[in-house]
């Protein structure tokens, strides 16, 4: 099961970076190079989840160092929080676009299913991860930095044309979703097996 999830997430990560290809190129040509890191939101979330799965597939023998535990905790927190947030965000944007008249194509339906899967797997796998609230807050800080850069530097994921006049509401929703994601994650941490 873990290997299947690893393969699906790794393939989804590659597909996601390809899907963002034009926006990545545009950002490199029109923005400071360092901002490109903040462009592909969902694929970066699935990349973190793919890395987190490696910790489960290859448990470290012996007593891990504090540096290893810290790195693993931050990667796992980023995996859970970004998977949940960007899973919900993408589905919401597709639905909002459709509600305003954007014609849905087969890729939209595929993205809805895959992003709902991202959100769900993040919450389901919290119970097998070691990160705590401190790492979750660090992940929140990363997401809020990403949110601020997205809407101050115009590097947010390209939206359907019908949503372009809703950017203020989308920005506020995105920031609110980051905070909600931390709250949901903290709730799931209370119910996991340690």
mmCIF file of N, CA, C and O in Angstrom, residues 5-54:
data_model
loop_
_atom_site.group_PDB
_atom_site.id
_atom_site.type_symbol
_atom_site.label_atom_id
_atom_site.label_comp_id
_atom_site.label_asym_id
_atom_site.label_seq_id
_atom_site.Cartn_x
_atom_site.Cartn_y
_atom_site.Cartn_z
ATOM 1 N N UNK A 5 1.115 4.197 -2.896
ATOM 2 C CA UNK A 5 0.952 5.620 -2.606
ATOM 3 C C UNK A 5 2.191 6.413 -2.997
ATOM 4 O O UNK A 5 2.093 7.532 -3.509
ATOM 5 N N UNK A 6 3.358 5.839 -2.748
ATOM 6 C CA UNK A 6 4.608 6.504 -3.121
ATOM 7 C C UNK A 6 4.660 6.719 -4.631
ATOM 8 O O UNK A 6 4.960 7.818 -5.105
ATOM 9 N N UNK A 7 4.350 5.675 -5.396
ATOM 10 C CA UNK A 7 4.395 5.773 -6.855
ATOM 11 C C UNK A 7 3.371 6.783 -7.366
ATOM 12 O O UNK A 7 3.671 7.623 -8.222
ATOM 13 N N UNK A 8 2.146 6.730 -6.834
ATOM 14 C CA UNK A 8 1.087 7.662 -7.254
ATOM 15 C C UNK A 8 1.486 9.105 -6.935
ATOM 16 O O UNK A 8 1.342 10.003 -7.776
ATOM 17 N N UNK A 9 2.005 9.341 -5.731
ATOM 18 C CA UNK A 9 2.403 10.699 -5.355
ATOM 19 C C UNK A 9 3.605 11.185 -6.155
ATOM 20 O O UNK A 9 3.649 12.354 -6.557
ATOM 21 N N UNK A 10 4.571 10.302 -6.396
ATOM 22 C CA UNK A 10 5.731 10.700 -7.194
ATOM 23 C C UNK A 10 5.303 11.039 -8.624
ATOM 24 O O UNK A 10 5.728 12.057 -9.184
ATOM 25 N N UNK A 11 4.441 10.214 -9.207
ATOM 26 C CA UNK A 11 3.951 10.481 -10.565
ATOM 27 C C UNK A 11 3.128 11.770 -10.594
ATOM 28 O O UNK A 11 3.267 12.585 -11.522
ATOM 29 N N UNK A 12 2.291 11.978 -9.589
ATOM 30 C CA UNK A 12 1.501 13.207 -9.509
ATOM 31 C C UNK A 12 2.377 14.438 -9.358
ATOM 32 O O UNK A 12 2.073 15.503 -9.913
ATOM 33 N N UNK A 13 3.468 14.313 -8.629
ATOM 34 C CA UNK A 13 4.409 15.414 -8.464
ATOM 35 C C UNK A 13 5.027 15.790 -9.808
ATOM 36 O O UNK A 13 5.062 16.968 -10.182
ATOM 37 N N UNK A 14 5.488 14.787 -10.546
ATOM 38 C CA UNK A 14 6.084 15.044 -11.867
ATOM 39 C C UNK A 14 5.046 15.681 -12.796
ATOM 40 O O UNK A 14 5.330 16.690 -13.456
ATOM 41 N N UNK A 15 3.841 15.104 -12.826
ATOM 42 C CA UNK A 15 2.774 15.665 -13.664
ATOM 43 C C UNK A 15 2.483 17.119 -13.261
ATOM 44 O O UNK A 15 2.293 17.984 -14.113
ATOM 45 N N UNK A 16 2.451 17.379 -11.965
ATOM 46 C CA UNK A 16 2.159 18.728 -11.475
ATOM 47 C C UNK A 16 3.194 19.744 -11.907
ATOM 48 O O UNK A 16 2.856 20.857 -12.326
ATOM 49 N N UNK A 17 4.473 19.365 -11.824
ATOM 50 C CA UNK A 17 5.518 20.299 -12.262
ATOM 51 C C UNK A 17 5.441 20.532 -13.776
ATOM 52 O O UNK A 17 5.675 21.649 -14.248
ATOM 53 N N UNK A 18 5.076 19.508 -14.519
ATOM 54 C CA UNK A 18 4.880 19.686 -15.962
ATOM 55 C C UNK A 18 3.687 20.603 -16.214
ATOM 56 O O UNK A 18 3.745 21.498 -17.056
ATOM 57 N N UNK A 19 2.593 20.392 -15.467
ATOM 58 C CA UNK A 19 1.382 21.207 -15.611
ATOM 59 C C UNK A 19 1.676 22.677 -15.347
ATOM 60 O O UNK A 19 1.123 23.560 -15.988
ATOM 61 N N UNK A 20 2.562 22.958 -14.384
ATOM 62 C CA UNK A 20 2.957 24.327 -14.053
ATOM 63 C C UNK A 20 4.069 24.853 -14.971
ATOM 64 O O UNK A 20 4.534 25.977 -14.787
ATOM 65 N N UNK A 21 4.491 24.067 -15.933
ATOM 66 C CA UNK A 21 5.646 24.422 -16.764
ATOM 67 C C UNK A 21 5.589 25.807 -17.364
ATOM 68 O O UNK A 21 6.565 26.575 -17.273
ATOM 69 N N UNK A 22 4.477 26.171 -17.998
ATOM 70 C CA UNK A 22 4.374 27.485 -18.627
ATOM 71 C C UNK A 22 4.450 28.607 -17.595
ATOM 72 O O UNK A 22 5.083 29.638 -17.833
ATOM 73 N N UNK A 23 3.819 28.411 -16.436
ATOM 74 C CA UNK A 23 3.863 29.450 -15.412
ATOM 75 C C UNK A 23 5.254 29.556 -14.801
ATOM 76 O O UNK A 23 5.699 30.654 -14.450
ATOM 77 N N UNK A 24 5.940 28.433 -14.666
ATOM 78 C CA UNK A 24 7.321 28.454 -14.172
ATOM 79 C C UNK A 24 8.197 29.241 -15.141
ATOM 80 O O UNK A 24 8.981 30.112 -14.725
ATOM 81 N N UNK A 25 8.074 28.958 -16.444
ATOM 82 C CA UNK A 25 8.852 29.692 -17.444
ATOM 83 C C UNK A 25 8.528 31.184 -17.409
ATOM 84 O O UNK A 25 9.429 32.029 -17.471
ATOM 85 N N UNK A 26 7.242 31.505 -17.329
ATOM 86 C CA UNK A 26 6.815 32.905 -17.279
ATOM 87 C C UNK A 26 7.417 33.603 -16.051
ATOM 88 O O UNK A 26 7.890 34.740 -16.132
ATOM 89 N N UNK A 27 7.389 32.933 -14.919
ATOM 90 C CA UNK A 27 7.916 33.516 -13.682
ATOM 91 C C UNK A 27 9.412 33.746 -13.785
ATOM 92 O O UNK A 27 9.926 34.791 -13.372
ATOM 93 N N UNK A 28 10.135 32.792 -14.341
ATOM 94 C CA UNK A 28 11.584 32.940 -14.516
ATOM 95 C C UNK A 28 11.898 34.142 -15.398
ATOM 96 O O UNK A 28 12.844 34.898 -15.138
ATOM 97 N N UNK A 29 11.092 34.360 -16.427
ATOM 98 C CA UNK A 29 11.334 35.462 -17.361
ATOM 99 C C UNK A 29 10.919 36.824 -16.796
ATOM 100 O O UNK A 29 11.467 37.842 -17.205
ATOM 101 N N UNK A 30 9.953 36.865 -15.870
ATOM 102 C CA UNK A 30 9.360 38.139 -15.457
ATOM 103 C C UNK A 30 9.501 38.485 -13.980
ATOM 104 O O UNK A 30 9.097 39.580 -13.581
ATOM 105 N N UNK A 31 10.019 37.578 -13.186
ATOM 106 C CA UNK A 31 10.138 37.809 -11.741
ATOM 107 C C UNK A 31 11.544 37.442 -11.297
ATOM 108 O O UNK A 31 12.275 36.756 -12.017
ATOM 109 N N UNK A 32 11.911 37.843 -10.077
ATOM 110 C CA UNK A 32 13.191 37.368 -9.539
ATOM 111 C C UNK A 32 13.210 35.832 -9.503
ATOM 112 O O UNK A 32 12.194 35.203 -9.183
ATOM 113 N N UNK A 33 14.342 35.256 -9.835
ATOM 114 C CA UNK A 33 14.455 33.799 -9.968
ATOM 115 C C UNK A 33 14.029 33.057 -8.701
ATOM 116 O O UNK A 33 13.389 32.010 -8.774
ATOM 117 N N UNK A 34 14.321 33.605 -7.525
ATOM 118 C CA UNK A 34 14.015 32.896 -6.275
ATOM 119 C C UNK A 34 12.519 32.685 -6.084
ATOM 120 O O UNK A 34 12.108 31.782 -5.368
ATOM 121 N N UNK A 35 11.687 33.489 -6.754
ATOM 122 C CA UNK A 35 10.242 33.348 -6.582
ATOM 123 C C UNK A 35 9.684 32.091 -7.243
ATOM 124 O O UNK A 35 8.585 31.655 -6.901
ATOM 125 N N UNK A 36 10.439 31.506 -8.160
ATOM 126 C CA UNK A 36 9.930 30.329 -8.868
ATOM 127 C C UNK A 36 9.638 29.175 -7.911
ATOM 128 O O UNK A 36 8.766 28.350 -8.168
ATOM 129 N N UNK A 37 10.330 29.141 -6.787
ATOM 130 C CA UNK A 37 10.111 28.085 -5.792
ATOM 131 C C UNK A 37 8.673 28.113 -5.281
ATOM 132 O O UNK A 37 8.113 27.075 -4.933
ATOM 133 N N UNK A 38 8.051 29.287 -5.275
ATOM 134 C CA UNK A 38 6.722 29.453 -4.703
ATOM 135 C C UNK A 38 5.601 29.325 -5.732
ATOM 136 O O UNK A 38 4.440 29.512 -5.393
ATOM 137 N N UNK A 39 5.928 28.996 -6.965
ATOM 138 C CA UNK A 39 4.904 28.901 -8.021
ATOM 139 C C UNK A 39 4.138 27.579 -7.968
ATOM 140 O O UNK A 39 2.920 27.580 -7.879
ATOM 141 N N UNK A 40 4.793 26.435 -8.043
ATOM 142 C CA UNK A 40 4.040 25.165 -8.123
ATOM 143 C C UNK A 40 3.591 24.667 -6.750
ATOM 144 O O UNK A 40 4.290 23.905 -6.085
ATOM 145 N N UNK A 41 2.413 25.094 -6.308
ATOM 146 C CA UNK A 41 1.950 24.784 -4.954
ATOM 147 C C UNK A 41 1.617 23.305 -4.753
ATOM 148 O O UNK A 41 2.185 22.639 -3.888
ATOM 149 N N UNK A 42 0.670 22.775 -5.509
ATOM 150 C CA UNK A 42 0.243 21.386 -5.316
ATOM 151 C C UNK A 42 1.358 20.371 -5.558
ATOM 152 O O UNK A 42 1.528 19.445 -4.761
ATOM 153 N N UNK A 43 2.147 20.519 -6.639
ATOM 154 C CA UNK A 43 3.225 19.541 -6.822
ATOM 155 C C UNK A 43 4.263 19.576 -5.703
ATOM 156 O O UNK A 43 4.821 18.538 -5.343
ATOM 157 N N UNK A 44 4.502 20.763 -5.148
ATOM 158 C CA UNK A 44 5.445 20.831 -4.034
ATOM 159 C C UNK A 44 4.853 20.143 -2.808
ATOM 160 O O UNK A 44 5.558 19.444 -2.083
ATOM 161 N N UNK A 45 3.541 20.304 -2.607
ATOM 162 C CA UNK A 45 2.875 19.586 -1.523
ATOM 163 C C UNK A 45 2.982 18.076 -1.692
ATOM 164 O O UNK A 45 3.284 17.349 -0.746
ATOM 165 N N UNK A 46 2.744 17.596 -2.916
ATOM 166 C CA UNK A 46 2.840 16.146 -3.132
ATOM 167 C C UNK A 46 4.294 15.671 -3.083
ATOM 168 O O UNK A 46 4.565 14.527 -2.716
ATOM 169 N N UNK A 47 5.244 16.557 -3.409
ATOM 170 C CA UNK A 47 6.656 16.202 -3.253
ATOM 171 C C UNK A 47 6.977 15.990 -1.776
ATOM 172 O O UNK A 47 7.626 15.003 -1.412
ATOM 173 N N UNK A 48 6.520 16.906 -0.914
ATOM 174 C CA UNK A 48 6.737 16.725 0.524
ATOM 175 C C UNK A 48 6.097 15.426 1.010
ATOM 176 O O UNK A 48 6.681 14.706 1.813
ATOM 177 N N UNK A 49 4.892 15.112 0.510
ATOM 178 C CA UNK A 49 4.228 13.881 0.944
ATOM 179 C C UNK A 49 4.990 12.651 0.444
ATOM 180 O O UNK A 49 5.118 11.664 1.165
ATOM 181 N N UNK A 50 5.522 12.719 -0.766
ATOM 182 C CA UNK A 50 6.324 11.616 -1.306
ATOM 183 C C UNK A 50 7.551 11.392 -0.433
ATOM 184 O O UNK A 50 7.901 10.244 -0.107
ATOM 185 N N UNK A 51 8.205 12.482 -0.029
ATOM 186 C CA UNK A 51 9.371 12.359 0.853
ATOM 187 C C UNK A 51 8.973 11.798 2.212
ATOM 188 O O UNK A 51 9.694 10.966 2.782
ATOM 189 N N UNK A 52 7.822 12.232 2.736
ATOM 190 C CA UNK A 52 7.356 11.716 4.023
ATOM 191 C C UNK A 52 7.095 10.213 3.957
ATOM 192 O O UNK A 52 7.343 9.484 4.924
ATOM 193 N N UNK A 53 6.590 9.744 2.810
ATOM 194 C CA UNK A 53 6.359 8.312 2.651
ATOM 195 C C UNK A 53 7.673 7.528 2.706
ATOM 196 O O UNK A 53 7.697 6.384 3.170
ATOM 197 N N UNK A 54 8.763 8.136 2.245
ATOM 198 C CA UNK A 54 10.066 7.462 2.317
ATOM 199 C C UNK A 54 10.465 7.181 3.765
ATOM 200 O O UNK A 54 11.067 6.145 4.052
#
